[in-house]
């Protein structure tokens, strides 16, 4: 699988560390924290994921990937995706 790093271009997925779904937002208080940490959906289809380019530019990126085919539909820096 090739991941398009915004700085380094297309790179092999072995250069990256997978963090998980980029969708959940950390709650402000204790309420909902258990769900945030432990409960995840397992959708079939496009999903936004956090990846860390550990063997390259060391940037966090958000990758849009189809979980059925592993096709990558794009990537942006995580800081830009949070705006």
mmCIF file of N, CA and C in Angstrom:
data_model
loop_
_atom_site.group_PDB
_atom_site.id
_atom_site.type_symbol
_atom_site.label_atom_id
_atom_site.label_comp_id
_atom_site.label_asym_id
_atom_site.label_seq_id
_atom_site.Cartn_x
_atom_site.Cartn_y
_atom_site.Cartn_z
ATOM 1 N N UNK A 1 0.857 -1.167 0.000
ATOM 2 C CA UNK A 1 0.000 0.000 0.000
ATOM 3 C C UNK A 1 0.907 1.235 0.000
ATOM 4 N N UNK A 2 0.606 2.181 -0.862
ATOM 5 C CA UNK A 2 1.354 3.432 -0.976
ATOM 6 C C UNK A 2 0.515 4.555 -0.354
ATOM 7 N N UNK A 3 1.140 5.341 0.509
ATOM 8 C CA UNK A 3 0.459 6.437 1.191
ATOM 9 C C UNK A 3 1.051 7.752 0.687
ATOM 10 N N UNK A 4 0.190 8.694 0.231
ATOM 11 C CA UNK A 4 0.693 9.971 -0.289
ATOM 12 C C UNK A 4 0.976 10.973 0.837
ATOM 13 N N UNK A 5 2.225 11.086 1.229
ATOM 14 C CA UNK A 5 2.616 12.053 2.255
ATOM 15 C C UNK A 5 2.625 13.450 1.617
ATOM 16 N N UNK A 6 2.017 14.447 2.256
ATOM 17 C CA UNK A 6 2.012 15.795 1.685
ATOM 18 C C UNK A 6 3.418 16.383 1.478
ATOM 19 N N UNK A 7 4.406 15.963 2.281
ATOM 20 C CA UNK A 7 5.771 16.467 2.151
ATOM 21 C C UNK A 7 6.654 15.577 1.275
ATOM 22 N N UNK A 8 6.539 14.269 1.443
ATOM 23 C CA UNK A 8 7.486 13.322 0.830
ATOM 24 C C UNK A 8 6.966 12.649 -0.434
ATOM 25 N N UNK A 9 5.699 12.816 -0.759
ATOM 26 C CA UNK A 9 5.120 12.145 -1.922
ATOM 27 C C UNK A 9 4.678 10.732 -1.571
ATOM 28 N N UNK A 10 4.412 9.907 -2.583
ATOM 29 C CA UNK A 10 3.966 8.528 -2.361
ATOM 30 C C UNK A 10 5.071 7.718 -1.700
ATOM 31 N N UNK A 11 4.735 7.102 -0.563
ATOM 32 C CA UNK A 11 5.700 6.307 0.189
ATOM 33 C C UNK A 11 5.062 4.974 0.571
ATOM 34 N N UNK A 12 5.885 3.962 0.813
ATOM 35 C CA UNK A 12 5.399 2.653 1.226
ATOM 36 C C UNK A 12 4.801 2.743 2.629
ATOM 37 N N UNK A 13 3.752 1.983 2.887
ATOM 38 C CA UNK A 13 3.069 2.051 4.176
ATOM 39 C C UNK A 13 3.951 1.604 5.337
ATOM 40 N N UNK A 14 5.014 0.861 5.075
ATOM 41 C CA UNK A 14 5.912 0.415 6.143
ATOM 42 C C UNK A 14 6.672 1.575 6.784
ATOM 43 N N UNK A 15 6.696 2.734 6.139
ATOM 44 C CA UNK A 15 7.340 3.912 6.714
ATOM 45 C C UNK A 15 6.448 4.595 7.744
ATOM 46 N N UNK A 16 5.192 4.185 7.838
ATOM 47 C CA UNK A 16 4.199 4.863 8.668
ATOM 48 C C UNK A 16 3.783 4.006 9.860
ATOM 49 N N UNK A 17 3.271 4.683 10.886
ATOM 50 C CA UNK A 17 2.667 4.026 12.034
ATOM 51 C C UNK A 17 1.185 4.391 12.024
ATOM 52 N N UNK A 18 0.320 3.379 12.113
ATOM 53 C CA UNK A 18 -1.129 3.579 12.089
ATOM 54 C C UNK A 18 -1.620 3.900 13.485
ATOM 55 N N UNK A 19 -2.418 4.962 13.616
ATOM 56 C CA UNK A 19 -2.986 5.315 14.917
ATOM 57 C C UNK A 19 -4.441 4.916 15.035
ATOM 58 N N UNK A 20 -5.216 5.081 13.969
ATOM 59 C CA UNK A 20 -6.623 4.696 14.013
ATOM 60 C C UNK A 20 -7.527 5.749 13.416
ATOM 61 N N UNK A 21 -8.803 5.586 13.693
ATOM 62 C CA UNK A 21 -9.861 6.446 13.168
ATOM 63 C C UNK A 21 -9.630 7.895 13.575
ATOM 64 N N UNK A 22 -9.706 8.801 12.615
ATOM 65 C CA UNK A 22 -9.508 10.228 12.886
ATOM 66 C C UNK A 22 -10.805 10.931 13.276
ATOM 67 N N UNK A 23 -11.904 10.197 13.333
ATOM 68 C CA UNK A 23 -13.196 10.806 13.592
ATOM 69 C C UNK A 23 -13.492 11.179 15.034
ATOM 70 N N UNK A 24 -13.179 10.300 16.018
ATOM 71 C CA UNK A 24 -13.553 10.612 17.401
ATOM 72 C C UNK A 24 -12.887 11.880 17.926
ATOM 73 N N UNK A 25 -13.657 12.662 18.658
ATOM 74 C CA UNK A 25 -13.160 13.903 19.261
ATOM 75 C C UNK A 25 -13.129 13.707 20.776
ATOM 76 N N UNK A 26 -11.986 14.011 21.380
ATOM 77 C CA UNK A 26 -11.820 13.817 22.822
ATOM 78 C C UNK A 26 -12.812 14.689 23.585
ATOM 79 N N UNK A 27 -13.565 14.090 24.528
ATOM 80 C CA UNK A 27 -14.531 14.883 25.303
ATOM 81 C C UNK A 27 -13.819 15.790 26.308
ATOM 82 N N UNK A 28 -14.483 16.878 26.702
ATOM 83 C CA UNK A 28 -13.901 17.829 27.647
ATOM 84 C C UNK A 28 -13.814 17.264 29.063
ATOM 85 N N UNK A 29 -14.845 16.565 29.495
ATOM 86 C CA UNK A 29 -14.878 16.039 30.858
ATOM 87 C C UNK A 29 -14.803 14.531 30.888
ATOM 88 N N UNK A 30 -15.113 13.977 32.070
ATOM 89 C CA UNK A 30 -15.052 12.526 32.243
ATOM 90 C C UNK A 30 -16.198 11.809 31.539
ATOM 91 N N UNK A 31 -17.319 12.482 31.403
ATOM 92 C CA UNK A 31 -18.460 11.848 30.754
ATOM 93 C C UNK A 31 -18.157 11.606 29.278
ATOM 94 N N UNK A 32 -18.323 10.398 28.854
ATOM 95 C CA UNK A 32 -18.068 10.036 27.478
ATOM 96 C C UNK A 32 -16.635 9.615 27.208
ATOM 97 N N UNK A 33 -15.758 9.703 28.236
ATOM 98 C CA UNK A 33 -14.356 9.366 28.021
ATOM 99 C C UNK A 33 -14.164 7.869 27.775
ATOM 100 N N UNK A 34 -14.924 7.026 28.475
ATOM 101 C CA UNK A 34 -14.845 5.572 28.261
ATOM 102 C C UNK A 34 -15.170 5.237 26.813
ATOM 103 N N UNK A 35 -16.257 5.817 26.301
ATOM 104 C CA UNK A 35 -16.636 5.566 24.904
ATOM 105 C C UNK A 35 -15.554 6.049 23.947
ATOM 106 N N UNK A 36 -14.959 7.192 24.229
ATOM 107 C CA UNK A 36 -13.912 7.752 23.375
ATOM 108 C C UNK A 36 -12.697 6.818 23.310
ATOM 109 N N UNK A 37 -12.307 6.253 24.443
ATOM 110 C CA UNK A 37 -11.106 5.429 24.499
ATOM 111 C C UNK A 37 -11.339 4.013 23.975
ATOM 112 N N UNK A 38 -12.479 3.392 24.353
ATOM 113 C CA UNK A 38 -12.645 1.964 24.117
ATOM 114 C C UNK A 38 -13.613 1.564 23.008
ATOM 115 N N UNK A 39 -14.562 2.400 22.667
ATOM 116 C CA UNK A 39 -15.568 1.991 21.694
ATOM 117 C C UNK A 39 -15.262 2.571 20.320
ATOM 118 N N UNK A 40 -15.193 1.709 19.321
ATOM 119 C CA UNK A 40 -14.925 2.127 17.947
ATOM 120 C C UNK A 40 -15.883 1.432 16.997
ATOM 121 N N UNK A 41 -16.247 2.144 15.938
ATOM 122 C CA UNK A 41 -17.012 1.536 14.859
ATOM 123 C C UNK A 41 -16.030 0.816 13.941
ATOM 124 N N UNK A 42 -16.547 -0.108 13.166
ATOM 125 C CA UNK A 42 -15.722 -0.824 12.194
ATOM 126 C C UNK A 42 -16.425 -0.744 10.843
ATOM 127 N N UNK A 43 -16.439 0.455 10.226
ATOM 128 C CA UNK A 43 -17.203 0.638 9.002
ATOM 129 C C UNK A 43 -16.538 -0.030 7.791
ATOM 130 N N UNK A 44 -17.364 -0.449 6.859
ATOM 131 C CA UNK A 44 -16.880 -0.947 5.575
ATOM 132 C C UNK A 44 -17.035 0.191 4.579
ATOM 133 N N UNK A 45 -15.920 0.667 4.051
ATOM 134 C CA UNK A 45 -15.957 1.776 3.101
ATOM 135 C C UNK A 45 -14.954 2.837 3.485
ATOM 136 N N UNK A 46 -15.116 4.040 2.935
ATOM 137 C CA UNK A 46 -14.158 5.123 3.196
ATOM 138 C C UNK A 46 -14.135 5.537 4.667
ATOM 139 N N UNK A 47 -12.938 5.746 5.180
ATOM 140 C CA UNK A 47 -12.751 6.181 6.560
ATOM 141 C C UNK A 47 -11.528 7.101 6.602
ATOM 142 N N UNK A 48 -11.557 8.070 7.514
ATOM 143 C CA UNK A 48 -10.414 8.959 7.721
ATOM 144 C C UNK A 48 -9.593 8.399 8.875
ATOM 145 N N UNK A 49 -8.269 8.242 8.660
ATOM 146 C CA UNK A 49 -7.400 7.616 9.649
ATOM 147 C C UNK A 49 -6.167 8.485 9.915
ATOM 148 N N UNK A 50 -5.655 8.394 11.148
ATOM 149 C CA UNK A 50 -4.402 9.060 11.496
ATOM 150 C C UNK A 50 -3.240 8.112 11.214
ATOM 151 N N UNK A 51 -2.221 8.624 10.535
ATOM 152 C CA UNK A 51 -0.985 7.895 10.275
ATOM 153 C C UNK A 51 0.173 8.824 10.622
ATOM 154 N N UNK A 52 1.260 8.252 11.184
ATOM 155 C CA UNK A 52 2.464 9.009 11.539
ATOM 156 C C UNK A 52 3.598 8.559 10.627
ATOM 157 N N UNK A 53 4.239 9.495 9.946
ATOM 158 C CA UNK A 53 5.315 9.165 9.019
ATOM 159 C C UNK A 53 6.623 9.049 9.802
ATOM 160 N N UNK A 54 6.792 7.935 10.496
ATOM 161 C CA UNK A 54 7.924 7.722 11.398
ATOM 162 C C UNK A 54 9.255 7.618 10.670
ATOM 163 N N UNK A 55 9.287 7.034 9.474
ATOM 164 C CA UNK A 55 10.536 6.836 8.745
ATOM 165 C C UNK A 55 10.752 7.905 7.670
ATOM 166 N N UNK A 56 10.061 9.019 7.810
ATOM 167 C CA UNK A 56 10.187 10.094 6.830
ATOM 168 C C UNK A 56 10.226 11.443 7.517
ATOM 169 N N UNK A 57 9.243 12.273 7.219
ATOM 170 C CA UNK A 57 9.219 13.651 7.707
ATOM 171 C C UNK A 57 8.692 13.785 9.135
ATOM 172 N N UNK A 58 8.230 12.686 9.728
ATOM 173 C CA UNK A 58 7.716 12.653 11.104
ATOM 174 C C UNK A 58 6.489 13.539 11.298
ATOM 175 N N UNK A 59 5.670 13.593 10.285
ATOM 176 C CA UNK A 59 4.426 14.361 10.354
ATOM 177 C C UNK A 59 3.247 13.430 10.600
ATOM 178 N N UNK A 60 2.233 13.962 11.292
ATOM 179 C CA UNK A 60 0.958 13.262 11.423
ATOM 180 C C UNK A 60 0.109 13.661 10.228
ATOM 181 N N UNK A 61 -0.489 12.676 9.570
ATOM 182 C CA UNK A 61 -1.356 12.956 8.436
ATOM 183 C C UNK A 61 -2.682 12.243 8.618
ATOM 184 N N UNK A 62 -3.713 12.759 7.957
ATOM 185 C CA UNK A 62 -5.023 12.124 7.920
ATOM 186 C C UNK A 62 -5.200 11.563 6.516
ATOM 187 N N UNK A 63 -5.365 10.250 6.448
ATOM 188 C CA UNK A 63 -5.494 9.531 5.183
ATOM 189 C C UNK A 63 -6.940 9.074 5.024
ATOM 190 N N UNK A 64 -7.513 9.302 3.856
ATOM 191 C CA UNK A 64 -8.834 8.765 3.547
ATOM 192 C C UNK A 64 -8.614 7.465 2.779
ATOM 193 N N UNK A 65 -9.052 6.341 3.403
ATOM 194 C CA UNK A 65 -8.793 5.017 2.856
ATOM 195 C C UNK A 65 -10.081 4.204 2.858
ATOM 196 N N UNK A 66 -10.296 3.414 1.814
ATOM 197 C CA UNK A 66 -11.442 2.517 1.738
ATOM 198 C C UNK A 66 -11.048 1.209 2.420
ATOM 199 N N UNK A 67 -11.744 0.829 3.487
ATOM 200 C CA UNK A 67 -11.389 -0.358 4.256
ATOM 201 C C UNK A 67 -11.664 -1.655 3.503
ATOM 202 N N UNK A 68 -12.474 -1.605 2.460
ATOM 203 C CA UNK A 68 -12.761 -2.822 1.687
ATOM 204 C C UNK A 68 -11.652 -3.148 0.697
ATOM 205 N N UNK A 69 -11.044 -2.129 0.098
ATOM 206 C CA UNK A 69 -10.054 -2.358 -0.953
ATOM 207 C C UNK A 69 -8.668 -1.801 -0.606
ATOM 208 N N UNK A 70 -8.549 -1.062 0.475
ATOM 209 C CA UNK A 70 -7.320 -0.368 0.883
ATOM 210 C C UNK A 70 -6.919 0.728 -0.104
ATOM 211 N N UNK A 71 -7.819 1.133 -0.969
ATOM 212 C CA UNK A 71 -7.531 2.218 -1.911
ATOM 213 C C UNK A 71 -7.440 3.538 -1.136
ATOM 214 N N UNK A 72 -6.383 4.294 -1.388
ATOM 215 C CA UNK A 72 -6.170 5.590 -0.746
ATOM 216 C C UNK A 72 -6.789 6.667 -1.634
ATOM 217 N N UNK A 73 -7.626 7.526 -1.025
ATOM 218 C CA UNK A 73 -8.305 8.581 -1.779
ATOM 219 C C UNK A 73 -7.745 9.968 -1.499
ATOM 220 N N UNK A 74 -6.723 10.053 -0.652
ATOM 221 C CA UNK A 74 -6.110 11.342 -0.387
ATOM 222 C C UNK A 74 -5.524 11.406 1.010
ATOM 223 N N UNK A 75 -4.694 12.415 1.240
ATOM 224 C CA UNK A 75 -4.070 12.616 2.544
ATOM 225 C C UNK A 75 -3.786 14.095 2.740
ATOM 226 N N UNK A 76 -3.951 14.554 3.973
ATOM 227 C CA UNK A 76 -3.632 15.932 4.343
ATOM 228 C C UNK A 76 -2.903 15.920 5.668
ATOM 229 N N UNK A 77 -2.206 16.995 5.978
ATOM 230 C CA UNK A 77 -1.580 17.112 7.271
ATOM 231 C C UNK A 77 -2.657 17.148 8.347
ATOM 232 N N UNK A 78 -2.423 16.496 9.460
ATOM 233 C CA UNK A 78 -3.417 16.423 10.530
ATOM 234 C C UNK A 78 -3.758 17.803 11.071
ATOM 235 N N UNK A 79 -2.785 18.699 11.136
ATOM 236 C CA UNK A 79 -3.041 20.056 11.626
ATOM 237 C C UNK A 79 -4.006 20.791 10.716
ATOM 238 N N UNK A 80 -3.904 20.574 9.409
ATOM 239 C CA UNK A 80 -4.818 21.212 8.451
ATOM 240 C C UNK A 80 -6.197 20.566 8.503
ATOM 241 N N UNK A 81 -6.246 19.263 8.715
ATOM 242 C CA UNK A 81 -7.526 18.542 8.752
ATOM 243 C C UNK A 81 -8.339 18.922 9.987
ATOM 244 N N UNK A 82 -7.676 19.356 11.054
ATOM 245 C CA UNK A 82 -8.364 19.718 12.300
ATOM 246 C C UNK A 82 -9.054 21.069 12.207
ATOM 247 N N UNK A 83 -8.708 21.878 11.226
ATOM 248 C CA UNK A 83 -9.288 23.230 11.121
ATOM 249 C C UNK A 83 -10.691 23.194 10.654
#
